[in-house]
């Protein structure tokens, strides 16, 4: 057990945890916007897959990673719009539309993968960028400041999202629409427009989350490569109490424990592998149960808005 | 007075009529939505060089057009119906149960363990295994239920996490304590339990098919859940808590207890689905047994408008889509992924069409 | 953002407005107009179509036919944004506030900021203070809305409209939730606004307010226009007759009380409110069989919390409650119900009914697990339907059928059903909180009669109301609460409006 | 009596190939070396093969190896006219797979392959109902003869053999003396391979440290990559792993300058500089023998194993 608590191991866990957390952060921050405005998008997983595929495909045929990233964001936006259309305009039950979107993204990304790529290939993705000075900090420097660009951006997104939600006029509208859409509507705030916007932004971030896997962290596309990360991202929004900093906490907790359980196995500690794999899920629940911090969910979450039904 | 009564009864008759008409048309719209989705699929099929007519006729034939196809549809619909019942109860109680997958797995594990290890004769063994499945699923639903009631942990989060825990638990048990001793002996170590004693199997209904007694059990359960929700005080309370917890509390209903009960019952039905899969289809517990029914059951439940009786045709329709989709993949040899994507479109279109329907019904009513 | 530059509207006309809902003709060819500088009252029973008419004026509904004409120009409002733009503001019957946001945030919502994308809440707060000063609307811009009293919330609503430069203000039952004092303050504000050239539409069920405030009055009945009259030419009785279509008795015949044994006893009760501070402090009161004890007080002085403690929704921190001799201090709602207490909740839509349940299902909300409505957990719909029909007939509840979802009923009819449901259980103690809030005079009168019937039958009633007229009309003894404390209990027969007003303002009873 | 004369039918036209067959009769395994003769004679009518597999035909692992094996045999036999192949992929769901197997059998396919050990139970139920059809089950050893079933072949890769060989190489190549293995779930084929590799490495060079981890999933590419990172951080310079999710780990090996050993499929092209060798499953010999057996009237009962000796396992 003591093997685990050596400095290099802890730094290794930190490094892996940061990488693992990256796609969760994008997806969960995007979902935070959607949920703060009252829309619950369970289709994040499907959008991530389409983002991952698109980024990889475009980057590998064009040789331009940025183009790939942009394409992933674009596809994410389109799927976000689709979700918005179904859940906002058509006022469909949001959970089921999300599952539909997930299946659609899963199927389409695999189909495209098979017809355009035929099999797994790899590319050279975004390379680590050592941040001058910071990366030279002894010990911590390498674990924290030697990542690729998309990793840094994911973490920067947290304060930015926090600022947008809490300190801007747009954020005020988003919060109001998620809490009391009738009140927002009565002041001329277009509930539909705001929700379209947030769900689309959520889609963009989910697309980028996928891209972060396929062109920055793992640098290949494999069918269903997200393997449920989108669903975990949705769960992390709940964990984070609909606040960007909370989401960051949840994503880091989950990812660090995941990195830790791999270390437990690698270090040869007596623990059944299946039990080790359970740990992040178990601890996420325990963390929420023990930290008695009961954030109220946006009052209008998952409720379609119809004028005059107040 | 008499005039007033007649007005009341006339209005009642009219609104009942409107409701019936709405229900009838309501059934047509999802079908139309499915057709539109399939038309988009046809374009893709042509793009992939497959014959859409052949594809869809084989799909229809594979799902509904032959004894083997239709029985397979019913076999698939059975766990969907059971899981869907659980989802329905939970939803009606105002809690969202995404944990069907994990509850189904734990139910299947518990049912197998009971069938393997309990020294019971004949039909008692089957009964015990079914009950064990129900209890296993209920336990897996009770954990998020208790966490929600006692500590306010959001059930969407906890049920998603519980799914993963159940999968790993099954991995552990099936390669360790519960593994078929023969696998260890042969050195192949396939992660599955031993074959269950034949006493515990559900009866097969049609020879040379997998159709089993579990389907009848599921139908009975659908009616039972309908009865539970709309004809008993327990169901009344569950629905009251789901629709307005504040008013329910004011009226003396212990809200948290009923939210927890809704999750437990939700788990129990998913667990029963797991038991039925083990006892009716596989006759042993193995990896991959759930077939994703824990998720598909949610879709089926929502297709069925969260109504136990609506769920019966909905699960047959959805089961048919799954079975017919696979058949289509086999017959025109397009990637399985196309079927998955199509299914996604169908789901999106069907939920989307619901609103258009409601709008039209409301308009029709205000202009009559 | 230049709100003052817009020319204020001079005259607004609504012509031949027709609006249908499924099964209801809510407005049937209504004509209505209002001018700058005038207060125009809109009267009608519950469900007469007042709110519906106003919601069309505010762009929330589109008329099926008819026109809205502002200063001679026909206008079509697709949404509230259009209405706001045309200078219309509306204070809704149910407040349209985001309770998790601050006052300033609620006011700034949807408006451009002077700082581009960033919020400029400090400037908004400053302007709010300016407006508040001018119209006497005291409120703290940085307070979070859910912490405000109802009266304060209403001021926020008015500020929202003023801030947007509304020159026509619709107030849908603004006084339903106010104390007389607060209503008086509001009237000062409204008169000031009218003098400033605003046009005001004022909806109320309280005839004396209409008489005191408005210049003209329009009466609706069953969606149809009855007429528009200069207020000065009308009396209270005239208005009541126009609204209800019959004479309305506005006084009750009340034999002297013959109080029996103590039914409800509250001893030294303390309770913590939502804001984390004590809301009920050392409160003691006794209610005996056959009497009505009124609890008067300005809203937000602990009445709500007290009612919640008495109904088992809130745990008291200290003290004791005895119901029919049993200690029920920590009993659940169900246990209190079983012990013979019934309650009429303050917020009927939130706690009184389940709006998606049918009338029938709502009728058995507390009794569903008792015979004859259920037996071994199986519901007996024959009995339930018969029972519901009886309630509907006995209490004259207007509903298409017993299967109709209760949300389709008007507020007054919902309130009647709640009353019917609770009183038919033959309670020994009634906790009635704001039983006629927002209910029209016909229905109010009806409800009052029913409560007095209970008194005659020997029930102990605690009547919590912010409507002093109601308290005085029904109570045998009047208790006054201020900042969670009991200011005193006086005999209703001898209490004067002045002495009660003083106690409600925090002066302890001296005798 | 099944498997009495397994090789009687087609006339040999090429170099005979040794295939090791373990015949299981009434529960007693009995090893027999027989000679099979690829390719089977061009049949009068098209030989129809159907396969059901858990992952996809492009998984670069278990499913792809079998699918490509079938395609190779098809080419050898003379194309689609000689041999028809139908496949169902993505059958993680056992109930769906069972339905597919049943459907293929009822459509009269000559050989129906259940390419997943989790499909065995379904097959045991199904096979007796279609006595004319040959079934194959892998990876497994049981042909259900003990239950009186005679038309099921079983096949298994002795993955531990390749694991052992690769483990030996890895131990000898390793400078740090630390080797990292990441598997999906601790069972079946993956476990055989992992154990073989570990054993090979430890016996090749004393003091070699072998770290093993599992991700609990066959498809979690991210976690597999993180596992590889962890191994490298723990000092490993030789990595290996099993399942379709290892593609993530190969990238890590490449980026971090570690060496990779593959299994199930030739993985070199993903990172030529990092992949030392792969244990490749060559199922063609087994497929051909099953076809020949079927044509000779022997519909099942044979249990095949891929080994180095029979050429079924190849280090590439
Ligand atoms: N959104 C709606 N859908 C269906 N019916 C409605 C809707 N809104 C109002 N109604 C019905 O229209 C009629 C008029 O309602 P409205 O709310 O305008 O009455 P009101 O005069 O404001 O009554 P109150 O004094 O109780 O506020 C009622 O019968 C009501 O039930
Ligand atoms: N009646 C009003 N009183 C005060 N401010 C208003 C009013 N109507 C609009 N505003 C605000 O004044 C600013 C300019 O309003 P204007 O109506 O000219 O633009 P707009 O095109 O309606 O704005 P938007 O695109 O947000 O609807 C906006 O911030 C708007 O929210
Ligand atoms: Mg399928
Ligand atoms: Mg109204």
mmCIF file of C-alpha atoms in Angstrom, chain A residues 163 166-170 172-173 175-176 179-180 182-189 307-310, chain C residues 55 58-61 78-80 84 96-98 100-101 105-106 109-110 113 117-119 160 164:
data_model
loop_
_atom_site.group_PDB
_atom_site.id
_atom_site.type_symbol
_atom_site.label_atom_id
_atom_site.label_comp_id
_atom_site.label_asym_id
_atom_site.label_seq_id
_atom_site.Cartn_x
_atom_site.Cartn_y
_atom_site.Cartn_z
ATOM 1 C CA UNK A 163 -18.339 34.049 -15.414
ATOM 2 C CA UNK A 166 -23.071 34.450 -13.049
ATOM 3 C CA UNK A 167 -21.863 37.772 -14.356
ATOM 4 C CA UNK A 168 -23.364 38.411 -17.769
ATOM 5 C CA UNK A 169 -26.760 39.443 -19.037
ATOM 6 C CA UNK A 170 -26.875 36.252 -21.056
ATOM 7 C CA UNK A 172 -28.895 35.970 -16.111
ATOM 8 C CA UNK A 173 -31.322 35.045 -18.869
ATOM 9 C CA UNK A 175 -30.589 31.177 -15.067
ATOM 10 C CA UNK A 176 -34.000 32.803 -15.205
ATOM 11 C CA UNK A 179 -35.766 28.607 -12.897
ATOM 12 C CA UNK A 180 -38.954 30.255 -14.015
ATOM 13 C CA UNK A 182 -42.842 32.017 -17.423
ATOM 14 C CA UNK A 183 -41.277 34.925 -15.548
ATOM 15 C CA UNK A 184 -38.527 35.270 -18.111
ATOM 16 C CA UNK A 185 -41.068 35.067 -20.904
ATOM 17 C CA UNK A 186 -43.189 37.768 -19.332
ATOM 18 C CA UNK A 187 -40.200 40.099 -19.536
ATOM 19 C CA UNK A 188 -39.774 39.441 -23.206
ATOM 20 C CA UNK A 189 -36.897 37.016 -22.833
ATOM 21 C CA UNK A 307 -46.689 30.024 -22.803
ATOM 22 C CA UNK A 308 -49.775 30.442 -20.657
ATOM 23 C CA UNK A 309 -49.341 27.264 -18.695
ATOM 24 C CA UNK A 310 -47.980 28.984 -15.651
ATOM 25 C CA UNK C 55 -53.087 38.255 -20.877
ATOM 26 C CA UNK C 58 -49.757 41.551 -22.629
ATOM 27 C CA UNK C 59 -49.041 39.273 -25.587
ATOM 28 C CA UNK C 60 -49.262 36.061 -23.582
ATOM 29 C CA UNK C 61 -52.252 34.820 -25.573
ATOM 30 C CA UNK C 78 -46.830 38.212 -30.651
ATOM 31 C CA UNK C 79 -45.176 38.061 -27.275
ATOM 32 C CA UNK C 80 -44.737 40.016 -24.068
ATOM 33 C CA UNK C 84 -43.388 45.731 -23.203
ATOM 34 C CA UNK C 96 -43.670 36.249 -12.256
ATOM 35 C CA UNK C 97 -40.480 36.371 -10.269
ATOM 36 C CA UNK C 98 -37.444 34.142 -10.358
ATOM 37 C CA UNK C 100 -33.582 32.282 -6.699
ATOM 38 C CA UNK C 101 -32.441 35.628 -8.107
ATOM 39 C CA UNK C 105 -31.401 40.585 -11.169
ATOM 40 C CA UNK C 106 -35.127 40.162 -11.564
ATOM 41 C CA UNK C 109 -33.569 40.355 -16.625
ATOM 42 C CA UNK C 110 -33.816 40.713 -20.370
ATOM 43 C CA UNK C 113 -26.537 46.341 -19.788
ATOM 44 C CA UNK C 117 -22.282 41.597 -22.053
ATOM 45 C CA UNK C 118 -21.506 42.104 -18.372
ATOM 46 C CA UNK C 119 -24.222 42.704 -15.842
ATOM 47 C CA UNK C 160 -39.980 45.736 -13.001
ATOM 48 C CA UNK C 164 -39.137 49.230 -18.367
#
